[in-house]
PDB file of C-alpha atoms in Angstrom:
ATOM      1  CA  MET A   1     141.513  98.501  76.703  1.00  0.00           C
ATOM      2  CA  THR A   2     138.669  96.376  77.899  1.00  0.00           C
ATOM      3  CA  LYS A   3     138.297  98.653  80.877  1.00  0.00           C
ATOM      4  CA  THR A   4     137.672 101.781  78.818  1.00  0.00           C
ATOM      5  CA  LYS A   5     135.113  99.906  76.795  1.00  0.00           C
ATOM      6  CA  GLU A   6     133.191  98.916  79.907  1.00  0.00           C
ATOM      7  CA  LEU A   7     133.279 102.473  81.125  1.00  0.00           C
ATOM      8  CA  GLN A   8     131.791 103.738  77.888  1.00  0.00           C
ATOM      9  CA  VAL A   9     128.939 101.302  78.125  1.00  0.00           C
ATOM     10  CA  GLN A  10     128.216 102.366  81.678  1.00  0.00           C
ATOM     11  CA  ASN A  11     128.203 106.021  80.773  1.00  0.00           C
ATOM     12  CA  GLU A  12     125.783 105.362  78.011  1.00  0.00           C
ATOM     13  CA  GLU A  13     123.406 103.566  80.334  1.00  0.00           C
ATOM     14  CA  LYS A  14     123.516 106.386  82.834  1.00  0.00           C
ATOM     15  CA  ARG A  15     122.742 108.903  80.154  1.00  0.00           C
ATOM     16  CA  ASP A  16     119.778 106.822  79.036  1.00  0.00           C
ATOM     17  CA  VAL A  17     118.254 106.897  82.461  1.00  0.00           C
ATOM     18  CA  ALA A  18     119.013 110.567  82.984  1.00  0.00           C
ATOM     19  CA  SER A  19     117.294 111.650  79.795  1.00  0.00           C
ATOM     20  CA  ALA A  20     114.191 109.655  80.717  1.00  0.00           C
ATOM     21  CA  GLU A  21     113.862 111.385  84.027  1.00  0.00           C
ATOM     22  CA  GLN A  22     111.020 113.884  83.870  1.00  0.00           C
ATOM     23  CA  THR A  23     107.257 114.167  84.058  1.00  0.00           C
ATOM     24  CA  ARG A  24     106.333 110.990  85.911  1.00  0.00           C
ATOM     25  CA  PRO A  25     107.321 109.786  89.349  1.00  0.00           C
ATOM     26  CA  GLY A  26     108.511 106.256  89.963  1.00  0.00           C
ATOM     27  CA  PRO A  27     111.528 104.224  88.906  1.00  0.00           C
ATOM     28  CA  VAL A  28     112.920 104.141  85.373  1.00  0.00           C
ATOM     29  CA  TYR A  29     113.625 100.651  84.164  1.00  0.00           C
ATOM     30  CA  ARG A  30     115.960  99.592  81.428  1.00  0.00           C
ATOM     31  CA  PRO A  31     113.952  96.750  79.906  1.00  0.00           C
ATOM     32  CA  PRO A  32     115.762  93.669  78.617  1.00  0.00           C
ATOM     33  CA  VAL A  33     115.796  93.408  74.818  1.00  0.00           C
ATOM     34  CA  ASP A  34     116.676  90.904  72.133  1.00  0.00           C
ATOM     35  CA  ILE A  35     117.868  92.253  68.833  1.00  0.00           C
ATOM     36  CA  CYS A  36     118.333  89.875  65.975  1.00  0.00           C
ATOM     37  CA  GLU A  37     119.214  90.434  62.386  1.00  0.00           C
ATOM     38  CA  ASP A  38     118.303  88.373  59.382  1.00  0.00           C
ATOM     39  CA  ALA A  39     118.639  88.999  55.674  1.00  0.00           C
ATOM     40  CA  GLY A  40     115.448  91.089  55.517  1.00  0.00           C
ATOM     41  CA  GLY A  41     115.962  93.297  58.542  1.00  0.00           C
ATOM     42  CA  PHE A  42     116.109  93.532  62.312  1.00  0.00           C
ATOM     43  CA  THR A  43     113.690  92.311  64.959  1.00  0.00           C
ATOM     44  CA  VAL A  44     113.680  93.976  68.366  1.00  0.00           C
ATOM     45  CA  LEU A  45     111.831  92.371  71.272  1.00  0.00           C
ATOM     46  CA  ALA A  46     111.506  94.274  74.556  1.00  0.00           C
ATOM     47  CA  ASP A  47     109.861  93.140  77.799  1.00  0.00           C
ATOM     48  CA  LEU A  48     107.474  95.876  78.954  1.00  0.00           C
ATOM     49  CA  PRO A  49     105.149  94.234  81.484  1.00  0.00           C
ATOM     50  CA  GLY A  50     102.148  96.283  82.541  1.00  0.00           C
ATOM     51  CA  VAL A  51     102.327  98.710  79.617  1.00  0.00           C
ATOM     52  CA  ARG A  52      99.136  99.273  77.639  1.00  0.00           C
ATOM     53  CA  PRO A  53      99.408 100.225  73.960  1.00  0.00           C
ATOM     54  CA  GLU A  54      98.205 103.778  74.687  1.00  0.00           C
ATOM     55  CA  ASN A  55     101.055 104.248  77.179  1.00  0.00           C
ATOM     56  CA  LEU A  56     103.788 103.135  74.818  1.00  0.00           C
ATOM     57  CA  HIS A  57     105.715 105.530  72.614  1.00  0.00           C
ATOM     58  CA  VAL A  58     108.134 104.340  70.010  1.00  0.00           C
ATOM     59  CA  ASP A  59     109.732 107.088  68.023  1.00  0.00           C
ATOM     60  CA  LEU A  60     112.468 107.540  65.535  1.00  0.00           C
ATOM     61  CA  ARG A  61     114.324 110.792  65.289  1.00  0.00           C
ATOM     62  CA  GLU A  62     117.660 111.532  63.682  1.00  0.00           C
ATOM     63  CA  GLY A  63     118.543 107.872  63.489  1.00  0.00           C
ATOM     64  CA  THR A  64     117.773 107.181  67.160  1.00  0.00           C
ATOM     65  CA  LEU A  65     115.039 104.769  68.066  1.00  0.00           C
ATOM     66  CA  THR A  66     113.445 105.529  71.441  1.00  0.00           C
ATOM     67  CA  ILE A  67     111.212 103.152  73.346  1.00  0.00           C
ATOM     68  CA  ARG A  68     109.351 104.693  76.245  1.00  0.00           C
ATOM     69  CA  GLY A  69     106.505 103.018  78.076  1.00  0.00           C
ATOM     70  CA  HIS A  70     104.691 103.694  81.285  1.00  0.00           C
ATOM     71  CA  CYS A  71     103.218 101.095  83.587  1.00  0.00           C
ATOM     72  CA  GLU A  72     100.279 102.289  85.682  1.00  0.00           C
ATOM     73  CA  ALA A  73      99.880 101.139  89.280  1.00  0.00           C
ATOM     74  CA  LEU A  74      98.873  97.489  89.282  1.00  0.00           C
ATOM     75  CA  HIS A  75      96.720  97.599  92.395  1.00  0.00           C
ATOM     76  CA  GLY A  76      93.384  99.272  92.955  1.00  0.00           C
ATOM     77  CA  GLU A  77      93.024 102.301  95.214  1.00  0.00           C
ATOM     78  CA  LYS A  78      91.210 100.507  98.006  1.00  0.00           C
ATOM     79  CA  GLU A  79      93.716  97.693  98.340  1.00  0.00           C
ATOM     80  CA  HIS A  80      96.275  97.459 101.115  1.00  0.00           C
ATOM     81  CA  PRO A  81      99.681  96.300  99.950  1.00  0.00           C
ATOM     82  CA  ILE A  82     101.062  93.200 101.673  1.00  0.00           C
ATOM     83  CA  LEU A  83     104.025  92.318  99.493  1.00  0.00           C
ATOM     84  CA  ARG A  84     105.572  94.539  96.860  1.00  0.00           C
ATOM     85  CA  GLU A  85     108.384  93.242  94.688  1.00  0.00           C
ATOM     86  CA  PHE A  86     107.529  95.197  91.589  1.00  0.00           C
ATOM     87  CA  GLU A  87     106.984  98.912  91.476  1.00  0.00           C
ATOM     88  CA  SER A  88     105.285 100.420  88.481  1.00  0.00           C
ATOM     89  CA  GLY A  89     107.271 103.027  86.610  1.00  0.00           C
ATOM     90  CA  THR A  90     108.704 103.943  83.247  1.00  0.00           C
ATOM     91  CA  TYR A  91     110.603 101.805  80.777  1.00  0.00           C
ATOM     92  CA  PHE A  92     113.136 103.614  78.675  1.00  0.00           C
ATOM     93  CA  ARG A  93     115.657 102.569  76.093  1.00  0.00           C
ATOM     94  CA  GLN A  94     117.354 104.100  73.083  1.00  0.00           C
ATOM     95  CA  PHE A  95     119.220 102.637  70.147  1.00  0.00           C
ATOM     96  CA  ALA A  96     121.139 104.144  67.281  1.00  0.00           C
ATOM     97  CA  LEU A  97     119.941 102.750  63.973  1.00  0.00           C
ATOM     98  CA  THR A  98     122.119 102.103  60.990  1.00  0.00           C
ATOM     99  CA  ASP A  99     121.391 103.673  57.625  1.00  0.00           C
ATOM    100  CA  ALA A 100     120.504 100.197  56.398  1.00  0.00           C
ATOM    101  CA  VAL A 101     117.054 100.433  58.025  1.00  0.00           C
ATOM    102  CA  GLU A 102     114.052 101.490  55.960  1.00  0.00           C
ATOM    103  CA  GLN A 103     112.981 104.054  58.517  1.00  0.00           C
ATOM    104  CA  GLY A 104     109.533 104.689  57.077  1.00  0.00           C
ATOM    105  CA  GLN A 105     108.459 101.059  57.327  1.00  0.00           C
ATOM    106  CA  ILE A 106     108.994 100.135  60.933  1.00  0.00           C
ATOM    107  CA  ASP A 107     106.271  97.923  62.317  1.00  0.00           C
ATOM    108  CA  ALA A 108     105.471  97.769  66.055  1.00  0.00           C
ATOM    109  CA  LYS A 109     103.273  95.353  67.963  1.00  0.00           C
ATOM    110  CA  LEU A 110     102.656  95.046  71.687  1.00  0.00           C
ATOM    111  CA  VAL A 111     101.410  91.639  72.776  1.00  0.00           C
ATOM    112  CA  ASN A 112     101.234  90.370  76.368  1.00  0.00           C
ATOM    113  CA  GLY A 113     103.650  93.009  77.598  1.00  0.00           C
ATOM    114  CA  VAL A 114     106.270  92.349  74.913  1.00  0.00           C
ATOM    115  CA  LEU A 115     107.021  94.892  72.205  1.00  0.00           C
ATOM    116  CA  ARG A 116     108.009  93.478  68.838  1.00  0.00           C
ATOM    117  CA  LEU A 117     109.561  95.870  66.342  1.00  0.00           C
ATOM    118  CA  ARG A 118     110.344  94.908  62.808  1.00  0.00           C
ATOM    119  CA  LEU A 119     112.884  97.121  61.088  1.00  0.00           C
ATOM    120  CA  PRO A 120     113.202  96.167  57.429  1.00  0.00           C
ATOM    121  CA  LYS A 121     116.454  96.790  55.614  1.00  0.00           C
ATOM    122  CA  ILE A 122     116.597  99.043  52.594  1.00  0.00           C
ATOM    123  CA  GLU A 123     116.952  97.173  49.306  1.00  0.00           C
ATOM    124  CA  ALA A 124     120.574  98.163  48.828  1.00  0.00           C
ATOM    125  CA  ALA A 125     121.535  96.669  52.182  1.00  0.00           C
ATOM    126  CA  LYS A 126     119.999  93.246  51.587  1.00  0.00           C
ATOM    127  CA  PRO A 127     122.438  90.534  50.691  1.00  0.00           C
ATOM    128  CA  ARG A 128     122.184  89.436  47.128  1.00  0.00           C
ATOM    129  CA  ARG A 129     123.476  86.420  45.442  1.00  0.00           C
ATOM    130  CA  ILE A 130     125.284  87.133  42.237  1.00  0.00           C
ATOM    131  CA  ARG A 131     124.992  84.489  39.636  1.00  0.00           C
ATOM    132  CA  VAL A 132     128.267  83.362  38.158  1.00  0.00           C
ATOM    133  CA  ASN A 133     128.181  82.465  34.529  1.00  0.00           C
ATOM    134  CA  SER A 134     130.582  79.915  33.232  1.00  0.00           C
ATOM    135  CA  THR A 135     130.795  81.210  29.714  1.00  0.00           C
TER     136      THR A 135
ATOM    137  CA  MET B   1     151.990  54.456  74.112  1.00  0.00           C
ATOM    138  CA  TYR B   2     155.326  56.023  74.851  1.00  0.00           C
ATOM    139  CA  MET B   3     153.924  59.486  74.275  1.00  0.00           C
ATOM    140  CA  ARG B   4     151.165  58.972  76.782  1.00  0.00           C
ATOM    141  CA  SER B   5     153.610  58.100  79.560  1.00  0.00           C
ATOM    142  CA  LEU B   6     155.499  61.280  78.837  1.00  0.00           C
ATOM    143  CA  TRP B   7     152.374  63.367  79.386  1.00  0.00           C
ATOM    144  CA  PRO B   8     150.621  61.965  82.405  1.00  0.00           C
ATOM    145  CA  SER B   9     147.136  63.385  82.657  1.00  0.00           C
ATOM    146  CA  THR B  10     147.431  64.155  86.370  1.00  0.00           C
ATOM    147  CA  ALA B  11     150.489  66.369  85.990  1.00  0.00           C
ATOM    148  CA  LEU B  12     149.276  68.435  83.061  1.00  0.00           C
ATOM    149  CA  PRO B  13     145.550  69.061  82.909  1.00  0.00           C
ATOM    150  CA  ASP B  14     144.116  69.553  79.497  1.00  0.00           C
ATOM    151  CA  PRO B  15     144.111  73.340  78.960  1.00  0.00           C
ATOM    152  CA  GLY B  16     141.111  73.039  76.686  1.00  0.00           C
ATOM    153  CA  ALA B  17     139.083  71.442  79.484  1.00  0.00           C
ATOM    154  CA  LEU B  18     140.124  74.209  81.886  1.00  0.00           C
ATOM    155  CA  ILE B  19     138.933  76.884  79.502  1.00  0.00           C
ATOM    156  CA  ARG B  20     135.690  75.055  78.933  1.00  0.00           C
ATOM    157  CA  ASP B  21     135.128  74.825  82.703  1.00  0.00           C
ATOM    158  CA  LEU B  22     135.809  78.514  83.086  1.00  0.00           C
ATOM    159  CA  GLU B  23     133.448  79.370  80.268  1.00  0.00           C
ATOM    160  CA  ARG B  24     130.747  77.316  81.887  1.00  0.00           C
ATOM    161  CA  VAL B  25     131.167  79.189  85.177  1.00  0.00           C
ATOM    162  CA  ILE B  26     131.151  82.611  83.505  1.00  0.00           C
ATOM    163  CA  ASP B  27     128.123  81.611  81.485  1.00  0.00           C
ATOM    164  CA  ALA B  28     126.235  80.471  84.586  1.00  0.00           C
ATOM    165  CA  VAL B  29     127.079  83.661  86.468  1.00  0.00           C
ATOM    166  CA  SER B  30     126.085  85.987  83.641  1.00  0.00           C
ATOM    167  CA  ARG B  31     122.883  84.042  83.051  1.00  0.00           C
ATOM    168  CA  ASN B  32     121.993  84.423  86.699  1.00  0.00           C
ATOM    169  CA  THR B  33     122.559  88.144  86.734  1.00  0.00           C
ATOM    170  CA  ARG B  34     120.419  88.503  83.652  1.00  0.00           C
ATOM    171  CA  MET B  35     117.689  86.466  85.296  1.00  0.00           C
ATOM    172  CA  ASP B  36     117.907  88.855  88.224  1.00  0.00           C
ATOM    173  CA  SER B  37     117.071  91.980  86.291  1.00  0.00           C
ATOM    174  CA  TRP B  38     113.690  92.028  88.036  1.00  0.00           C
ATOM    175  CA  GLY B  39     114.914  90.893  91.437  1.00  0.00           C
ATOM    176  CA  THR B  40     116.077  87.695  93.025  1.00  0.00           C
ATOM    177  CA  THR B  41     113.051  85.508  92.418  1.00  0.00           C
ATOM    178  CA  PHE B  42     111.090  85.002  89.266  1.00  0.00           C
ATOM    179  CA  PRO B  43     108.451  86.109  88.744  1.00  0.00           C
ATOM    180  CA  PRO B  44     108.253  89.197  90.955  1.00  0.00           C
ATOM    181  CA  VAL B  45     104.923  89.279  92.736  1.00  0.00           C
ATOM    182  CA  ASN B  46     102.809  91.948  94.429  1.00  0.00           C
ATOM    183  CA  VAL B  47     100.171  90.931  96.934  1.00  0.00           C
ATOM    184  CA  SER B  48      97.463  93.188  98.275  1.00  0.00           C
ATOM    185  CA  ARG B  49      94.044  92.832  99.847  1.00  0.00           C
ATOM    186  CA  ASP B  50      90.817  94.671 100.333  1.00  0.00           C
ATOM    187  CA  GLY B  51      87.782  93.739 102.423  1.00  0.00           C
ATOM    188  CA  GLU B  52      86.721  90.967 100.056  1.00  0.00           C
ATOM    189  CA  ARG B  53      89.784  89.475  98.393  1.00  0.00           C
ATOM    190  CA  TYR B  54      93.484  88.953  98.176  1.00  0.00           C
ATOM    191  CA  TYR B  55      95.052  89.982  94.897  1.00  0.00           C
ATOM    192  CA  LEU B  56      98.228  88.407  93.662  1.00  0.00           C
ATOM    193  CA  ARG B  57      99.884  90.022  90.651  1.00  0.00           C
ATOM    194  CA  ALA B  58     102.827  88.404  88.939  1.00  0.00           C
ATOM    195  CA  VAL B  59     104.992  90.196  86.386  1.00  0.00           C
ATOM    196  CA  LEU B  60     105.263  87.738  83.496  1.00  0.00           C
ATOM    197  CA  PRO B  61     105.734  89.383  80.102  1.00  0.00           C
ATOM    198  CA  GLY B  62     105.321  87.399  76.906  1.00  0.00           C
ATOM    199  CA  ILE B  63     103.793  84.145  78.051  1.00  0.00           C
ATOM    200  CA  GLN B  64     101.245  82.134  76.140  1.00  0.00           C
ATOM    201  CA  PRO B  65      98.223  82.011  78.487  1.00  0.00           C
ATOM    202  CA  ASP B  66      97.931  78.249  77.975  1.00  0.00           C
ATOM    203  CA  LYS B  67     101.449  77.864  79.404  1.00  0.00           C
ATOM    204  CA  LEU B  68     100.387  79.417  82.717  1.00  0.00           C
ATOM    205  CA  LYS B  69      99.223  77.263  85.590  1.00  0.00           C
ATOM    206  CA  VAL B  70      97.663  78.569  88.776  1.00  0.00           C
ATOM    207  CA  SER B  71      96.806  76.183  91.589  1.00  0.00           C
ATOM    208  CA  VAL B  72      95.516  76.764  95.097  1.00  0.00           C
ATOM    209  CA  GLU B  73      95.535  74.648  98.207  1.00  0.00           C
ATOM    210  CA  ARG B  74      94.359  75.866 101.606  1.00  0.00           C
ATOM    211  CA  ASN B  75      96.273  79.128 102.088  1.00  0.00           C
ATOM    212  CA  LYS B  76      98.841  78.480  99.348  1.00  0.00           C
ATOM    213  CA  VAL B  77      98.885  79.716  95.771  1.00  0.00           C
ATOM    214  CA  THR B  78     101.267  78.354  93.182  1.00  0.00           C
ATOM    215  CA  ILE B  79     101.951  79.947  89.839  1.00  0.00           C
ATOM    216  CA  ALA B  80     103.980  77.962  87.371  1.00  0.00           C
ATOM    217  CA  GLY B  81     104.668  77.982  83.681  1.00  0.00           C
ATOM    218  CA  GLU B  82     107.160  78.308  80.944  1.00  0.00           C
ATOM    219  CA  ARG B  83     108.424  81.317  79.139  1.00  0.00           C
ATOM    220  CA  GLU B  84     109.686  81.178  75.577  1.00  0.00           C
ATOM    221  CA  VAL B  85     111.597  84.061  74.166  1.00  0.00           C
ATOM    222  CA  GLN B  86     110.328  83.442  70.602  1.00  0.00           C
ATOM    223  CA  PRO B  87     112.891  85.149  68.415  1.00  0.00           C
ATOM    224  CA  ASP B  88     110.702  85.303  65.332  1.00  0.00           C
ATOM    225  CA  SER B  89     107.992  82.786  64.780  1.00  0.00           C
ATOM    226  CA  SER B  90     106.661  84.467  61.664  1.00  0.00           C
ATOM    227  CA  ALA B  91     106.997  82.588  58.402  1.00  0.00           C
ATOM    228  CA  ARG B  92     108.879  85.529  57.007  1.00  0.00           C
ATOM    229  CA  GLY B  93     111.691  85.187  59.499  1.00  0.00           C
ATOM    230  CA  LYS B  94     112.132  81.564  58.564  1.00  0.00           C
ATOM    231  CA  GLN B  95     112.251  82.381  54.892  1.00  0.00           C
ATOM    232  CA  ASP B  96     115.030  84.849  55.405  1.00  0.00           C
ATOM    233  CA  GLY B  97     117.201  82.065  56.687  1.00  0.00           C
ATOM    234  CA  GLU B  98     120.179  82.854  58.884  1.00  0.00           C
ATOM    235  CA  ARG B  99     119.784  85.234  61.763  1.00  0.00           C
ATOM    236  CA  SER B 100     122.298  86.557  64.197  1.00  0.00           C
ATOM    237  CA  TYR B 101     121.825  88.151  67.588  1.00  0.00           C
ATOM    238  CA  HIS B 102     123.130  91.619  68.415  1.00  0.00           C
ATOM    239  CA  ARG B 103     121.689  91.490  71.920  1.00  0.00           C
ATOM    240  CA  GLN B 104     120.127  88.690  73.873  1.00  0.00           C
ATOM    241  CA  GLU B 105     119.023  89.893  77.276  1.00  0.00           C
ATOM    242  CA  ARG B 106     115.596  88.327  77.691  1.00  0.00           C
ATOM    243  CA  THR B 107     115.501  85.015  79.477  1.00  0.00           C
ATOM    244  CA  GLU B 108     113.424  81.925  79.013  1.00  0.00           C
ATOM    245  CA  GLY B 109     112.699  78.758  80.909  1.00  0.00           C
ATOM    246  CA  ALA B 110     110.334  77.124  83.348  1.00  0.00           C
ATOM    247  CA  PHE B 111     109.383  78.799  86.624  1.00  0.00           C
ATOM    248  CA  SER B 112     107.306  78.029  89.668  1.00  0.00           C
ATOM    249  CA  ARG B 113     106.575  80.034  92.744  1.00  0.00           C
ATOM    250  CA  THR B 114     104.418  79.306  95.766  1.00  0.00           C
ATOM    251  CA  LEU B 115     103.129  81.954  98.152  1.00  0.00           C
ATOM    252  CA  THR B 116     101.580  81.275 101.510  1.00  0.00           C
ATOM    253  CA  LEU B 117      98.992  83.782 102.681  1.00  0.00           C
ATOM    254  CA  ASP B 118      98.179  84.380 106.308  1.00  0.00           C
ATOM    255  CA  THR B 119      94.571  83.165 106.108  1.00  0.00           C
ATOM    256  CA  VAL B 120      92.619  80.487 104.304  1.00  0.00           C
ATOM    257  CA  PHE B 121      90.703  81.717 101.273  1.00  0.00           C
ATOM    258  CA  ASP B 122      87.744  80.363  99.364  1.00  0.00           C
ATOM    259  CA  ALA B 123      89.416  78.079  96.809  1.00  0.00           C
ATOM    260  CA  GLU B 124      86.210  77.676  94.780  1.00  0.00           C
ATOM    261  CA  GLY B 125      85.944  81.371  94.014  1.00  0.00           C
ATOM    262  CA  VAL B 126      89.511  81.985  92.828  1.00  0.00           C
ATOM    263  CA  THR B 127      89.808  83.677  89.433  1.00  0.00           C
ATOM    264  CA  ALA B 128      92.859  84.398  87.291  1.00  0.00           C
ATOM    265  CA  SER B 129      93.381  86.707  84.327  1.00  0.00           C
ATOM    266  CA  TYR B 130      96.336  87.638  82.172  1.00  0.00           C
ATOM    267  CA  ARG B 131      96.729  91.029  80.556  1.00  0.00           C
ATOM    268  CA  ASP B 132      99.633  93.153  79.307  1.00  0.00           C
ATOM    269  CA  GLY B 133     102.075  90.621  80.711  1.00  0.00           C
ATOM    270  CA  ILE B 134     100.640  90.719  84.220  1.00  0.00           C
ATOM    271  CA  LEU B 135      98.926  87.701  85.758  1.00  0.00           C
ATOM    272  CA  THR B 136      96.273  88.668  88.314  1.00  0.00           C
ATOM    273  CA  VAL B 137      94.852  86.090  90.693  1.00  0.00           C
ATOM    274  CA  ALA B 138      91.914  87.149  92.867  1.00  0.00           C
ATOM    275  CA  LEU B 139      91.416  85.042  95.990  1.00  0.00           C
ATOM    276  CA  PRO B 140      88.161  85.652  97.868  1.00  0.00           C
ATOM    277  CA  LEU B 141      88.343  85.679 101.641  1.00  0.00           C
ATOM    278  CA  THR B 142      86.247  83.160 103.521  1.00  0.00           C
ATOM    279  CA  ASN B 143      83.462  84.592 105.628  1.00  0.00           C
ATOM    280  CA  ALA B 144      85.432  83.809 108.761  1.00  0.00           C
ATOM    281  CA  ALA B 145      88.371  85.896 107.529  1.00  0.00           C
ATOM    282  CA  LYS B 146      86.343  88.975 106.607  1.00  0.00           C
ATOM    283  CA  ALA B 147      86.298  91.900 108.951  1.00  0.00           C
ATOM    284  CA  ARG B 148      82.929  92.257 110.606  1.00  0.00           C
ATOM    285  CA  LEU B 149      81.381  95.019 112.616  1.00  0.00           C
ATOM    286  CA  VAL B 150      80.221  93.690 115.964  1.00  0.00           C
ATOM    287  CA  PRO B 151      77.270  95.521 117.423  1.00  0.00           C
ATOM    288  CA  VAL B 152      77.754  96.521 121.031  1.00  0.00           C
ATOM    289  CA  GLN B 153      74.721  95.970 123.187  1.00  0.00           C
ATOM    290  CA  ALA B 154      73.970  98.231 126.080  1.00  0.00           C
ATOM    291  CA  SER B 155      72.487  96.539 129.058  1.00  0.00           C
TER     292      SER B 155
END
């Protein structure tokens, strides 16, 4: 049982990378993300080092949130490389959103190479405390 | 008292402790692999040079610039600092109270890395900047290390 589950996850990851493969040369990275939920909505944080705001595309289509960012070459043209541990490339990741997200009000910020998305919940999905009357 | 002699601790280890040990090992292993998503050492660094300078670029997303420390000594450069994942520092997040994680892949903690270059550079002229999660340190070459064209005299 656990084995099939693992396999599914792997397949999904492969598909992610495959669908990002086009247009630009260079590796496709699957950036690490944190997703946390609170009563008001979801917060997604993704590490996208080297990506400038103009090279980042966050889009929402048919309930799928896509994060795609491109990192330009870090070094100048006249420099000779001596050590290269990081290669610039594309960051790609996709997530299926629940209906509980207010899709028109997603807020995105890119600060110091970290993308922060705020996905507010629709009113109906927010937890509500129901007052109990004693009489 | 009698019960304890029936269950000597050496013969039957506490199963709870065993599970806890195992969990600790699994946790350590998975944390390491997550840390390694960029490679084996953190942070990954690119070094290049042109005729005037060495350039060291470290991939360090999401760091407060005041938490970054760059120091130089002879031909060594050290970059150190601390990375905080910052789940949600906004006042709004706090108001909402409880939060639960669906995914937690980003790592935090202190780091330090020292690189030794093959020549001495001019420590006085070193500059560092941080942008888009990349730390760039420019290390000017000393005059002795710069390439120079030597005129050939005909006799």
